[in-house]
Short mmCIF file of C-alpha atoms and ligand atoms in Angstrom, two decimals:
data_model
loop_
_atom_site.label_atom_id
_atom_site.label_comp_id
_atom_site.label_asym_id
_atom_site.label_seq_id
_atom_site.Cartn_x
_atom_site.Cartn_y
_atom_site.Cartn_z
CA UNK A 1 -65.41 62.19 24.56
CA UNK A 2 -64.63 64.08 27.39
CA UNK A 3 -64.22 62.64 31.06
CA UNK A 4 -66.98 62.99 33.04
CA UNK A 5 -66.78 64.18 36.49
CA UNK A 6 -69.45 63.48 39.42
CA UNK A 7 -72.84 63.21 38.79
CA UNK A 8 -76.17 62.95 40.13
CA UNK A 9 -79.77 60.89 39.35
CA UNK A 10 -83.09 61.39 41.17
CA UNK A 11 -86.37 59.76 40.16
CA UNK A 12 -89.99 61.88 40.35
CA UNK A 13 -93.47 61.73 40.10
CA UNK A 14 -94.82 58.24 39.93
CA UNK A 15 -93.06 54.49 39.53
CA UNK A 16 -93.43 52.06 36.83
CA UNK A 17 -91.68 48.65 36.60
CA UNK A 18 -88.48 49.87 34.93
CA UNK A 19 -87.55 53.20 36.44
CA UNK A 20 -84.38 51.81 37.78
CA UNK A 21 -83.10 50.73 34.61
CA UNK A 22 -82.67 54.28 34.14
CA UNK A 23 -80.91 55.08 36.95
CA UNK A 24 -78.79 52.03 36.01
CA UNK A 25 -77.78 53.16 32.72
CA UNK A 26 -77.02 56.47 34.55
CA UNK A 27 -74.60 54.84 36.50
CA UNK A 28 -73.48 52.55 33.45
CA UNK A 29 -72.64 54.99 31.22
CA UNK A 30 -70.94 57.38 33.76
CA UNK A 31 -68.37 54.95 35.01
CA UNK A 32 -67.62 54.05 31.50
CA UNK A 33 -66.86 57.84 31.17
CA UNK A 34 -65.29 57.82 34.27
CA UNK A 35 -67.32 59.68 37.24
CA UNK A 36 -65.74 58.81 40.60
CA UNK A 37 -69.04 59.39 42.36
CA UNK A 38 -72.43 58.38 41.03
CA UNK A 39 -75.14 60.15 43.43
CA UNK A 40 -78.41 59.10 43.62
CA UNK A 41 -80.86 61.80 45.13
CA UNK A 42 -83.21 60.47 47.86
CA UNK A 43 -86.56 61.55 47.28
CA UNK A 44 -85.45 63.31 44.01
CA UNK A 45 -85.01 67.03 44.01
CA UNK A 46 -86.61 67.51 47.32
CA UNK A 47 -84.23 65.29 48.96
CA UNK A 48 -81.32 66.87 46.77
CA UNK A 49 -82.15 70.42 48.63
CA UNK A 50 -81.95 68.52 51.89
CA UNK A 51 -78.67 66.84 50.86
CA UNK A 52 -79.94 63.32 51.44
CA UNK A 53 -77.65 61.76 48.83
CA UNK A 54 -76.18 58.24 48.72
CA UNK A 55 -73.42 56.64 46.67
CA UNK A 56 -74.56 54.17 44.46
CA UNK A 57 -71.10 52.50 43.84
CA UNK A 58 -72.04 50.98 47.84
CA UNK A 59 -75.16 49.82 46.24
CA UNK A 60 -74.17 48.51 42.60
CA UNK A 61 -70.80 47.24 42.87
CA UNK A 62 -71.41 44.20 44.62
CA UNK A 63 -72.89 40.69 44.52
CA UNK A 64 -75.95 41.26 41.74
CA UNK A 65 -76.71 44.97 42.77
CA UNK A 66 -77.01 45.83 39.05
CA UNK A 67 -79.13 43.16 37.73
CA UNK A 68 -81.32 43.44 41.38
CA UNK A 69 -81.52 47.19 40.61
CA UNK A 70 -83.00 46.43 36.98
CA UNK A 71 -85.18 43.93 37.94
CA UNK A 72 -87.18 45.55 40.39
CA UNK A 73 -90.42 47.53 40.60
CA UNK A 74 -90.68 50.97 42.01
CA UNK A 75 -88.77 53.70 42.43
CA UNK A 76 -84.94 52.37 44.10
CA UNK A 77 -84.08 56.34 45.23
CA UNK A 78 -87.77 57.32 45.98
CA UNK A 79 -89.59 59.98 44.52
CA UNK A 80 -91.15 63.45 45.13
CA UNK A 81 -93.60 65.69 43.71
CA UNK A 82 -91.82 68.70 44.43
CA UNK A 83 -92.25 71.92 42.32
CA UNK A 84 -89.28 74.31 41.80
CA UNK A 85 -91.07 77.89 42.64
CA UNK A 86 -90.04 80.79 39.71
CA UNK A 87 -86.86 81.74 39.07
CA UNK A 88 -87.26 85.09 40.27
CA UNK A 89 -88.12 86.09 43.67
CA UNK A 90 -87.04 82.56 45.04
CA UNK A 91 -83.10 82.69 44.17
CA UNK A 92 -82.49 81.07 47.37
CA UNK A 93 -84.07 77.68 46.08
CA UNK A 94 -81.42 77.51 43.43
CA UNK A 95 -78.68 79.04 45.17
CA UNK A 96 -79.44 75.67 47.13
CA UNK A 97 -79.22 73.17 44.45
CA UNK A 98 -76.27 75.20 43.42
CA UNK A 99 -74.75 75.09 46.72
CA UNK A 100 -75.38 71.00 47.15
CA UNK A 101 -74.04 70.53 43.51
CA UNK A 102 -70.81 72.67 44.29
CA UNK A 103 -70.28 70.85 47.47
CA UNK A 104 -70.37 67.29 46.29
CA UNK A 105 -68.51 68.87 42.78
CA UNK A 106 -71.15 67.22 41.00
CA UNK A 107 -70.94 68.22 36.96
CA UNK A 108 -74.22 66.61 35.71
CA UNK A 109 -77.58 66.34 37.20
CA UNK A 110 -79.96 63.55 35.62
CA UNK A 111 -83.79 63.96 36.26
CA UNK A 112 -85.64 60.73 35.35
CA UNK A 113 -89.90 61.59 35.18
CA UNK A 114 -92.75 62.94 33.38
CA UNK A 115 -93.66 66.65 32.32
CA UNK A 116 -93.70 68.23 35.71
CA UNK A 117 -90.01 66.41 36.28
CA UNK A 118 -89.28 67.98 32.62
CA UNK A 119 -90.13 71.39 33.72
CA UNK A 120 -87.38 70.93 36.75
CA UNK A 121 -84.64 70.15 34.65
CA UNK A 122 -85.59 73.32 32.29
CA UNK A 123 -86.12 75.86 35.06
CA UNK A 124 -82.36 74.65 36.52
CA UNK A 125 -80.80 74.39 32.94
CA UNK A 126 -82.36 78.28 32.41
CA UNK A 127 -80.66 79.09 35.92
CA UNK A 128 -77.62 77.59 35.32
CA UNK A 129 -77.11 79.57 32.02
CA UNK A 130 -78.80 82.91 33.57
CA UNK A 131 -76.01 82.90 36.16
CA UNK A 132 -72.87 81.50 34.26
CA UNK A 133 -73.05 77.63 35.76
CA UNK A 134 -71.48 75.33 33.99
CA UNK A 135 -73.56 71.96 34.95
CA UNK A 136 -75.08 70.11 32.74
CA UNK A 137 -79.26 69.10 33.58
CA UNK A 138 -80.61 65.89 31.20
CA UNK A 139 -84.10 64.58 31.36
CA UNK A 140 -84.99 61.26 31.29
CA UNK A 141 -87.76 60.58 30.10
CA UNK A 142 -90.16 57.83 32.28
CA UNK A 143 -94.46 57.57 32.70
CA UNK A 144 -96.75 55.10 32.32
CA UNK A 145 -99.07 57.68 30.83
CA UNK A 146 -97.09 58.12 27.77
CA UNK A 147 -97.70 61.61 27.48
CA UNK A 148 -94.16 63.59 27.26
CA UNK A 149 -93.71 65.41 23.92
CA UNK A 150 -91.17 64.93 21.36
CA UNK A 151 -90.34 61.35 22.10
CA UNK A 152 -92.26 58.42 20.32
CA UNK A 153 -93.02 56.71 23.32
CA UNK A 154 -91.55 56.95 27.25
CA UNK A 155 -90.26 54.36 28.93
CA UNK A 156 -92.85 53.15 31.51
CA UNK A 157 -95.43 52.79 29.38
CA UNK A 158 -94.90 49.27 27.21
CA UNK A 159 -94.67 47.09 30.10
CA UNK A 160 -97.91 49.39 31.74
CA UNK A 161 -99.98 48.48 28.50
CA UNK A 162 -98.24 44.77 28.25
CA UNK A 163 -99.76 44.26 31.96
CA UNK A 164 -103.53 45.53 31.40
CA UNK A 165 -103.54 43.53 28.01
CA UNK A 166 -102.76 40.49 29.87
CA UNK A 167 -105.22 41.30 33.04
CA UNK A 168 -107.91 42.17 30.44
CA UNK A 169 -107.49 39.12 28.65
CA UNK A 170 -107.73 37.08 32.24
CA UNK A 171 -110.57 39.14 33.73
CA UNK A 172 -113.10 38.54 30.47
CA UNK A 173 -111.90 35.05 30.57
CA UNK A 174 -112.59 35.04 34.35
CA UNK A 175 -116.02 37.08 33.82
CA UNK A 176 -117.00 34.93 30.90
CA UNK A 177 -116.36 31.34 32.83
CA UNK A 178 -119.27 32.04 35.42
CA UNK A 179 -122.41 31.10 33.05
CA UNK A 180 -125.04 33.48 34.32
CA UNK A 181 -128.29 33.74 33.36
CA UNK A 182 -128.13 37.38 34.69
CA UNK A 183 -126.20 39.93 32.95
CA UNK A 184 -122.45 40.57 34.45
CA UNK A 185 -120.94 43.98 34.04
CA UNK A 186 -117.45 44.57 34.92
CA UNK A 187 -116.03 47.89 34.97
CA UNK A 188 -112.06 48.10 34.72
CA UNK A 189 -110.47 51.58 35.81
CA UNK A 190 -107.27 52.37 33.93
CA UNK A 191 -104.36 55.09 35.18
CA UNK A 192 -103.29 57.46 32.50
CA UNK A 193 -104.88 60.88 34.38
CA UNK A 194 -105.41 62.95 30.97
CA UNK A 195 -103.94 60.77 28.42
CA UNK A 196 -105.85 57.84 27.02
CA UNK A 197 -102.50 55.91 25.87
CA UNK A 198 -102.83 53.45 28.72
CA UNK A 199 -106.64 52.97 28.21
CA UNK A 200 -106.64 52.38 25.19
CA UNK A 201 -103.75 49.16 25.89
CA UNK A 202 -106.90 47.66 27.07
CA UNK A 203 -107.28 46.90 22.79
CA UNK A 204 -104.75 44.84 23.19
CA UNK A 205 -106.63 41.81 24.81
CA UNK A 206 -108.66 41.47 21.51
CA UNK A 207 -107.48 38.16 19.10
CA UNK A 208 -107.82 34.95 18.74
CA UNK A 209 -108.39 33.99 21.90
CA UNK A 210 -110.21 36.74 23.66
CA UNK A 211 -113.29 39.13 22.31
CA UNK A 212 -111.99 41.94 24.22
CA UNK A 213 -113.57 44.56 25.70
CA UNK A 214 -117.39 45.63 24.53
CA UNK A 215 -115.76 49.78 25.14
CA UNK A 216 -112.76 51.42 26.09
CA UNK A 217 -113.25 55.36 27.26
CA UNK A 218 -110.98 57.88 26.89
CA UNK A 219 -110.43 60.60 29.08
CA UNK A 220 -110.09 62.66 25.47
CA UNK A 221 -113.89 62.16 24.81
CA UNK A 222 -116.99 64.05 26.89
CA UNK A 223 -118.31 61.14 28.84
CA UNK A 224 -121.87 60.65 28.63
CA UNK A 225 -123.57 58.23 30.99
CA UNK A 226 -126.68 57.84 29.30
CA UNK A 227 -124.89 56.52 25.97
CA UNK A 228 -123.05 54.32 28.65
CA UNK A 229 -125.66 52.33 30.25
CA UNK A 230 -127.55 52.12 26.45
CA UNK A 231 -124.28 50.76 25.23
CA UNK A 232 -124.38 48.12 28.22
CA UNK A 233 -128.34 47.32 28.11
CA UNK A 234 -127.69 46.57 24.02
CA UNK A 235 -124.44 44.64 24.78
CA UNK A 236 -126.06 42.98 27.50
CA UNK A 237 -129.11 41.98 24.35
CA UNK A 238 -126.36 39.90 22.63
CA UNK A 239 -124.65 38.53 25.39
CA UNK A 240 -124.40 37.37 29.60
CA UNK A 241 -121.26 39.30 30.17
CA UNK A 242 -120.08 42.83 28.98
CA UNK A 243 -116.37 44.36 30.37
CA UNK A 244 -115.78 48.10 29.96
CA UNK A 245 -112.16 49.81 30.38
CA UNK A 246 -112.43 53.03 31.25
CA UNK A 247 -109.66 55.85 32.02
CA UNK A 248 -109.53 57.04 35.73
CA UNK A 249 -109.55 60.74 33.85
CA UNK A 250 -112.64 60.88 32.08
CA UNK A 251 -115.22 63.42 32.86
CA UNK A 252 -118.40 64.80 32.14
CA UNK A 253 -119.69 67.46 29.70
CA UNK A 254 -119.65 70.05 32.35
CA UNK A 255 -115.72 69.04 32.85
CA UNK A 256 -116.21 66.96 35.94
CA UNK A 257 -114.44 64.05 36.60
CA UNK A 258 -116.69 61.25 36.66
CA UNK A 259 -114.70 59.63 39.83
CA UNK A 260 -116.25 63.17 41.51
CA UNK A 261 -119.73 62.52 41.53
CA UNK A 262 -118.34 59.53 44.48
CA UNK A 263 -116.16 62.00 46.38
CA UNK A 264 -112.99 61.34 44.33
CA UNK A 265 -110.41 63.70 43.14
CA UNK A 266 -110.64 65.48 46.60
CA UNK A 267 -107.01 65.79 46.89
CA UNK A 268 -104.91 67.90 45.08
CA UNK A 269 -100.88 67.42 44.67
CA UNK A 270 -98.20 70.14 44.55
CA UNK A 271 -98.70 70.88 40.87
CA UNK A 272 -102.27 71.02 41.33
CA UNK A 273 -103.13 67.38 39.58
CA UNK A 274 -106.46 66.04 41.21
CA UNK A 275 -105.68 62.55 42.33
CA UNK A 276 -108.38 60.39 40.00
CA UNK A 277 -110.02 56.82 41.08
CA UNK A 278 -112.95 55.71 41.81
CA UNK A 279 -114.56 56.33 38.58
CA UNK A 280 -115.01 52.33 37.57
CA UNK A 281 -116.60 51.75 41.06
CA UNK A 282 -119.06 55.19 40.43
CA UNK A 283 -120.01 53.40 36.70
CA UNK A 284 -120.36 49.76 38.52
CA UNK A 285 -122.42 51.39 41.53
CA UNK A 286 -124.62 53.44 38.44
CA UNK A 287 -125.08 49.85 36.34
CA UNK A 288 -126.79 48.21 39.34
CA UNK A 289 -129.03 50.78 40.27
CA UNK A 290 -129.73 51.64 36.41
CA UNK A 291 -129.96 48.56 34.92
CA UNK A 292 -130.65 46.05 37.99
CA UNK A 293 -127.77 44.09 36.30
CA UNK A 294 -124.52 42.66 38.37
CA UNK A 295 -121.85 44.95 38.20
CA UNK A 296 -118.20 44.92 39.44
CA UNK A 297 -115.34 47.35 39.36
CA UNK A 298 -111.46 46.66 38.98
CA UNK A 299 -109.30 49.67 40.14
CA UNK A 300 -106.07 48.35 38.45
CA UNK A 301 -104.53 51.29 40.61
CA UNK A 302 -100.85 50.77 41.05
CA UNK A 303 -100.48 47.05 39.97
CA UNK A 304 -100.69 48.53 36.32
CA UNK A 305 -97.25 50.68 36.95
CA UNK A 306 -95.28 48.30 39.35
CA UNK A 307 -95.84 45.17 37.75
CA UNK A 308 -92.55 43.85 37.27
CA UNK A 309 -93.79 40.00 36.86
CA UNK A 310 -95.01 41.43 33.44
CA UNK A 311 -92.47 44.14 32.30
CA UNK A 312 -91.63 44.46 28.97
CA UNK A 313 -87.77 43.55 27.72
CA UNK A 314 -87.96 46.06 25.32
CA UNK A 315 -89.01 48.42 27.53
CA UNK A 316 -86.45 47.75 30.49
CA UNK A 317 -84.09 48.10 28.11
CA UNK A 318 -85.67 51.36 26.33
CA UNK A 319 -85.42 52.57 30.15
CA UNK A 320 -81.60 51.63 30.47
CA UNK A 321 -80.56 53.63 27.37
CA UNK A 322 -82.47 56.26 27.92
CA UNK A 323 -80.36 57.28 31.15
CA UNK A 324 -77.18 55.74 29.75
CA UNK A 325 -77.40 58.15 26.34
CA UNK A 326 -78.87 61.06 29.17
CA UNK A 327 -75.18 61.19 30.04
CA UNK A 328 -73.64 60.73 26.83
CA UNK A 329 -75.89 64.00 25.73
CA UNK A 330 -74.65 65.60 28.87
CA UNK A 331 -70.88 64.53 28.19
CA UNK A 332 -71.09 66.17 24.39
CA UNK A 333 -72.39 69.54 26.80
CA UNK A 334 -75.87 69.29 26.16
CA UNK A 335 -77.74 70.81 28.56
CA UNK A 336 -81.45 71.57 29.32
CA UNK A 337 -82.74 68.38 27.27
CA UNK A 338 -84.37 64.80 27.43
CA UNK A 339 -83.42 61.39 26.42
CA UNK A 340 -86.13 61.09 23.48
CA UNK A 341 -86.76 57.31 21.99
CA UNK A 342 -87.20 57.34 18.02
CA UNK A 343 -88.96 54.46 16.12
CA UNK A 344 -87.10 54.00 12.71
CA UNK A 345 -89.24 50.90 12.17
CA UNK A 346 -92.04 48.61 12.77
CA UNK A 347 -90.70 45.36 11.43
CA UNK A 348 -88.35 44.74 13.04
CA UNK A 349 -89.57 46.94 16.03
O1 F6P Q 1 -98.31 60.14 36.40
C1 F6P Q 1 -98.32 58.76 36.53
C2 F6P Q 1 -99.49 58.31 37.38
O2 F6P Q 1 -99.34 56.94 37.63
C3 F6P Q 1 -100.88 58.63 36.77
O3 F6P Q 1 -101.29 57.71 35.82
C4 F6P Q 1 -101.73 58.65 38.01
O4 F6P Q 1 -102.89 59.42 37.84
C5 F6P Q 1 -100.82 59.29 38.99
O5 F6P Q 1 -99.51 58.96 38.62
C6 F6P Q 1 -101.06 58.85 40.40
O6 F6P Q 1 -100.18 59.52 41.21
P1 F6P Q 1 -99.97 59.19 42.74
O7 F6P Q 1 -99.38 57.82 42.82
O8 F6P Q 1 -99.03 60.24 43.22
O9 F6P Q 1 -101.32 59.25 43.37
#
């Protein structure tokens, strides 16, 4: 395989607990192939334009840098939402990235996030072979959502779903303990914007020892508050306590989201994503005055993603190989791609 010259890793869009194992099997993989310089892009591509780069050998080489960096939660280099404008008209953006990656004679540019991070390394790989560049752009693939394409599953997402199994289980125990005569609802509000992957984790808490959740709603399905609160008031027939997870996406039948009818979603990012909460306290606020029951909302909010206490092996290490094999791709001359994870079995996983 061919020697790999500099390179460089940013992290976008939002955290989960095992983003930096990427960017360590970035590094890994191109020291084995023999990069002098691994950069790591502060604030990921937004940074990159500003030049705010730093070395990670000062960071990794010593004392238990590398095991610190896989270990912990949130994003090591920082993150951005930053959207690359079109191609044409707005040369001067890439003649920037261009510039930066000439300067620093960086060969390889790894981009670990979601679909909006995909679309990044695309519009650069498209420039780069537009205008005769010979760098190489990889995506690595990382959200707690689990929505990218292609790939089975992205790397964010198991230890995500492993953390609001194991709060779900604790909260019904928790709910369940209090012996009311009254009805309890509890409302739990679950990230996963338009994707219902993380939601539906919430499953998870059913076995042996847990009953689970009485409904789990998907931002997929029309939400319909009437068959909500008769789904509580015949739950709530049966039983003292009745726990709902719901997805911070879901929305009405006239496309609302339900966190809007409370004055969320009011702020809208670069890519024009509403930012979604608030929905489980709208539903807990709605129980009350609907039902007269006791209701309570849990915003899991960014516990869910940073949770490191709870990440999932398999997934820290999904995370590492992803950005180690990023380079290897990028090393054979691949270009304009992602890291994708394929599931040859179930037993053994
Ligand atoms: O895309 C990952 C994610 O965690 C979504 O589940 C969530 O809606 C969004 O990020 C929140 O983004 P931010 O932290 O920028 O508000």
């Amino acid at each position: 395989m061919k020697r790999m010259g500099n390179v460089v890793v940013g992290q976008s869009g939002g955290p989960t607990a095992v983003i930096n194992g990427s960017v360590l099997g970035v590094y890994q993989a191109a020291k084995e192939l023999g990069a002098d310089h691994v950069y790591g892009m502060v604030h990921g591509i937004q940074g990159f334009l500003e030049k705010n780069l730093i070395c990670l050998e000062d960071y990794l080489e010593s004392g238990m840098g590398r095991e610190l960096l896989r270990r912990t939660p949130s994003a090591f280099l920082g993150t951005c939402r930053y959207k690359l404008p079109q191609i044409a008209g707005n040369e001067a953006v890439y003649e920037q990235v261009f510039a930066v990656m000439e300067e620093y004679q960086i060969e390889a540019f790894f981009y670990i996030g979601g679909n909006d991070s995909m679309d990044t390394v695309k519009m650069l790989s498209d420039y780069a072979a537009s205008h005769g560049k010979s760098q190489r752009f990889v995506g690595i693939p990382k959200t707690v959502d689990n929505d990218l394409p292609v790939t089975d599953h992205c790397p964010g997402y198991g230890s995500a779903a492993k953390y609001i199994a194991a709060s779900m289980k604790e909260v019904i125990r928790d709910v369940q303990s209090t012996g009311l005569t009254k009805p309890t609802v509890l409302i739990v509000e679950i990230m996963g914007r338009h994707a219902g992957w993380l939601a539906a984790a919430a499953a998870l808490a059913k076995g042996e020892d847990c009953d689970g959740a009485d409904a789990i709603y998907l931002p997929e399905r029309v939400f319909d508050p009437e068959d909500f609160l008769s789904h509580i008031r015949a739950v709530a027939e049966t039983k003292n306590t009745v726990v709902i997870a719901v997805s911070e996406g879901i929305r009405l039948g006239d496309g609302r989201f339900v966190c809007e009818l409370s004055g969320g979603a009011d702020s809208v990012d670069v890519f024009g994503h509403k930012q979604l909460s608030g929905c489980g306290l709208t539903l807990a606020e709605m129980v009350k005055s609907q039902t007269g029951f006791k209701a309570r909302a849990i915003e899991l909010s960014t516990l869910q993603r940073s949770a490191a206490h709870l990440a999932s092996l398999t997934d820290a290490d999904e995370a590492r190989e992803a950005g180690y094999h990023g380079v290897m791709a990028a090393a054979e001359g691949r270009t304009g791609v992602m890291t994708v994870l394929r599931k040859l079995h179930d037993t053994p996983y």
